mmCIF file of C-alpha atoms and ligand atoms in Angstrom:
data_model
loop_
_atom_site.group_PDB
_atom_site.id
_atom_site.type_symbol
_atom_site.label_atom_id
_atom_site.label_comp_id
_atom_site.label_asym_id
_atom_site.label_seq_id
_atom_site.Cartn_x
_atom_site.Cartn_y
_atom_site.Cartn_z
ATOM 1 C CA UNK A 1 -80.961 7.206 2.917
ATOM 2 C CA UNK A 2 -77.842 7.232 5.016
ATOM 3 C CA UNK A 3 -75.580 10.240 5.559
ATOM 4 C CA UNK A 4 -73.208 9.150 2.828
ATOM 5 C CA UNK A 5 -75.930 8.911 0.172
ATOM 6 C CA UNK A 6 -77.319 12.278 1.290
ATOM 7 C CA UNK A 7 -73.888 13.847 1.049
ATOM 8 C CA UNK A 8 -73.283 12.460 -2.441
ATOM 9 C CA UNK A 9 -76.470 13.923 -3.988
ATOM 10 C CA UNK A 10 -75.573 16.060 -6.989
ATOM 11 C CA UNK A 11 -71.917 15.277 -6.591
ATOM 12 C CA UNK A 12 -69.722 13.770 -9.227
ATOM 13 C CA UNK A 13 -68.514 10.607 -7.474
ATOM 14 C CA UNK A 14 -65.716 8.235 -8.362
ATOM 15 C CA UNK A 15 -64.430 7.851 -11.918
ATOM 16 C CA UNK A 16 -61.356 6.321 -13.542
ATOM 17 C CA UNK A 17 -59.260 9.473 -13.081
ATOM 18 C CA UNK A 18 -60.068 9.693 -9.362
ATOM 19 C CA UNK A 19 -59.347 5.985 -8.943
ATOM 20 C CA UNK A 20 -55.982 6.465 -10.671
ATOM 21 C CA UNK A 21 -55.270 9.411 -8.345
ATOM 22 C CA UNK A 22 -56.086 7.283 -5.281
ATOM 23 C CA UNK A 23 -53.751 4.562 -6.558
ATOM 24 C CA UNK A 24 -51.074 7.203 -7.199
ATOM 25 C CA UNK A 25 -51.535 8.468 -3.618
ATOM 26 C CA UNK A 26 -50.962 4.954 -2.335
ATOM 27 C CA UNK A 27 -47.822 4.497 -4.477
ATOM 28 C CA UNK A 28 -46.455 7.886 -3.378
ATOM 29 C CA UNK A 29 -47.069 7.021 0.287
ATOM 30 C CA UNK A 30 -45.120 3.771 -0.112
ATOM 31 C CA UNK A 31 -42.267 5.610 -1.871
ATOM 32 C CA UNK A 32 -42.199 8.238 0.883
ATOM 33 C CA UNK A 33 -42.090 5.492 3.526
ATOM 34 C CA UNK A 34 -39.143 3.825 1.777
ATOM 35 C CA UNK A 35 -37.212 6.994 0.996
ATOM 36 C CA UNK A 36 -38.286 9.078 4.001
ATOM 37 C CA UNK A 37 -38.690 12.101 1.722
ATOM 38 C CA UNK A 38 -41.227 14.623 3.079
ATOM 39 C CA UNK A 39 -41.743 16.137 -0.366
ATOM 40 C CA UNK A 40 -43.178 12.847 -1.689
ATOM 41 C CA UNK A 41 -45.394 12.572 1.371
ATOM 42 C CA UNK A 42 -46.640 16.117 0.723
ATOM 43 C CA UNK A 43 -47.250 15.233 -2.924
ATOM 44 C CA UNK A 44 -49.322 12.211 -1.851
ATOM 45 C CA UNK A 45 -51.482 14.452 0.357
ATOM 46 C CA UNK A 46 -51.983 16.935 -2.512
ATOM 47 C CA UNK A 47 -52.992 14.189 -4.975
ATOM 48 C CA UNK A 48 -55.366 12.715 -2.375
ATOM 49 C CA UNK A 49 -56.915 16.140 -1.719
ATOM 50 C CA UNK A 50 -57.387 16.733 -5.466
ATOM 51 C CA UNK A 51 -58.998 13.296 -5.849
ATOM 52 C CA UNK A 52 -61.475 14.119 -3.056
ATOM 53 C CA UNK A 53 -62.208 17.546 -4.551
ATOM 54 C CA UNK A 54 -63.059 15.809 -7.842
ATOM 55 C CA UNK A 55 -65.199 13.116 -6.193
ATOM 56 C CA UNK A 56 -67.177 15.668 -4.148
ATOM 57 C CA UNK A 57 -67.393 18.208 -6.975
ATOM 58 C CA UNK A 58 -70.810 19.444 -8.135
ATOM 59 C CA UNK A 59 -69.458 20.520 -11.538
ATOM 60 C CA UNK A 60 -70.078 17.111 -13.095
ATOM 61 C CA UNK A 61 -69.646 18.311 -16.713
ATOM 62 C CA UNK A 62 -66.152 19.600 -16.093
ATOM 63 C CA UNK A 63 -65.154 16.485 -14.136
ATOM 64 C CA UNK A 64 -66.516 14.287 -16.931
ATOM 65 C CA UNK A 65 -64.405 16.195 -19.479
ATOM 66 C CA UNK A 66 -61.315 15.765 -17.304
ATOM 67 C CA UNK A 67 -61.972 12.043 -17.096
ATOM 68 C CA UNK A 68 -62.410 11.795 -20.888
ATOM 69 C CA UNK A 69 -59.085 13.575 -21.417
ATOM 70 C CA UNK A 70 -57.447 11.227 -18.954
ATOM 71 C CA UNK A 71 -58.872 8.151 -20.724
ATOM 72 C CA UNK A 72 -57.699 9.485 -24.102
ATOM 73 C CA UNK A 73 -54.224 9.966 -22.672
ATOM 74 C CA UNK A 74 -54.310 6.530 -21.045
ATOM 75 C CA UNK A 75 -55.480 4.634 -24.140
ATOM 76 C CA UNK A 76 -52.155 4.365 -26.047
ATOM 77 C CA UNK A 77 -50.425 3.396 -22.786
ATOM 78 C CA UNK A 78 -52.873 0.577 -22.030
ATOM 79 C CA UNK A 79 -52.541 -0.716 -25.608
ATOM 80 C CA UNK A 80 -48.764 -0.828 -25.149
ATOM 81 C CA UNK A 81 -49.047 -2.568 -21.775
ATOM 82 C CA UNK A 82 -51.455 -5.141 -23.205
ATOM 83 C CA UNK A 83 -49.125 -5.823 -26.116
ATOM 84 C CA UNK A 84 -46.225 -6.412 -23.724
ATOM 85 C CA UNK A 85 -48.361 -8.686 -21.523
ATOM 86 C CA UNK A 86 -49.345 -10.707 -24.591
ATOM 87 C CA UNK A 87 -45.716 -11.031 -25.600
ATOM 88 C CA UNK A 88 -44.869 -12.201 -22.093
ATOM 89 C CA UNK A 89 -47.501 -14.932 -22.407
ATOM 90 C CA UNK A 90 -46.269 -15.866 -25.875
ATOM 91 C CA UNK A 91 -42.717 -16.299 -24.600
ATOM 92 C CA UNK A 92 -43.738 -19.691 -23.238
ATOM 93 C CA UNK A 93 -44.710 -21.013 -26.657
ATOM 94 C CA UNK A 94 -42.843 -18.783 -29.078
ATOM 95 C CA UNK A 95 -39.346 -17.579 -29.626
ATOM 96 C CA UNK A 96 -38.691 -14.083 -30.950
ATOM 97 C CA UNK A 97 -35.997 -13.063 -33.365
ATOM 98 C CA UNK A 98 -35.171 -9.863 -35.134
ATOM 99 C CA UNK A 99 -34.611 -9.888 -38.879
ATOM 100 C CA UNK A 100 -30.929 -9.225 -39.512
ATOM 101 C CA UNK A 101 -31.782 -7.119 -42.570
ATOM 102 C CA UNK A 102 -34.707 -4.898 -41.594
ATOM 103 C CA UNK A 103 -35.164 -5.410 -37.854
ATOM 104 C CA UNK A 104 -38.700 -6.811 -38.231
ATOM 105 C CA UNK A 105 -39.751 -8.951 -35.282
ATOM 106 C CA UNK A 106 -40.116 -12.633 -36.202
ATOM 107 C CA UNK A 107 -42.093 -15.115 -34.121
ATOM 108 C CA UNK A 108 -41.486 -18.867 -34.299
ATOM 109 C CA UNK A 109 -42.993 -21.669 -32.211
ATOM 110 C CA UNK A 110 -40.597 -23.125 -29.672
ATOM 111 C CA UNK A 111 -39.169 -26.635 -29.772
ATOM 112 C CA UNK A 112 -39.151 -27.160 -33.545
ATOM 113 C CA UNK A 113 -35.384 -27.703 -33.808
ATOM 114 C CA UNK A 114 -33.478 -25.940 -36.554
ATOM 115 C CA UNK A 115 -35.757 -23.831 -38.732
ATOM 116 C CA UNK A 116 -35.377 -21.442 -41.607
ATOM 117 C CA UNK A 117 -37.295 -18.270 -40.869
ATOM 118 C CA UNK A 118 -38.224 -16.022 -43.754
ATOM 119 C CA UNK A 119 -38.915 -12.395 -42.948
ATOM 120 C CA UNK A 120 -42.394 -11.440 -44.223
ATOM 121 C CA UNK A 121 -41.217 -7.894 -44.847
ATOM 122 C CA UNK A 122 -37.969 -8.211 -46.799
ATOM 123 C CA UNK A 123 -37.890 -11.962 -47.593
ATOM 124 C CA UNK A 124 -34.487 -12.304 -45.932
ATOM 125 C CA UNK A 125 -34.139 -15.708 -44.284
ATOM 126 C CA UNK A 126 -32.243 -16.690 -41.166
ATOM 127 C CA UNK A 127 -31.630 -20.142 -39.726
ATOM 128 C CA UNK A 128 -32.237 -20.513 -36.009
ATOM 129 C CA UNK A 129 -32.645 -23.270 -33.440
ATOM 130 C CA UNK A 130 -35.918 -22.845 -31.568
HETATM 131 ZN ZN1 LIG B 1 -36.565 -8.421 -42.814
#
């Protein structure tokens, strides 16, 4: 075993929350470089220190609970991000309209010329060129 493996015995190690904190540290450091604000630099150091405290912690139960809470908090955000990424991909092949009556989002394939789109929600139809 090397010194690193010996040091990590019984310690919690890296999880998603610590990884996110390390990424946040990196982002904060870049912001502090751009803005020259010491407070952001200090914040980056604090977040980095907290990440290391978590990684080297021996209270693995508590750290695991923290990580679970973080993942629960992150879940709705990642669903939203994924939905937006999908929409971005679909923009190549689809055109999006909003129903003039109820605001429902309508998706039509691109390049079909003039089409009548019927809203699935309120049956209102609009004519659009795609
Ligand atoms: Zn509608």
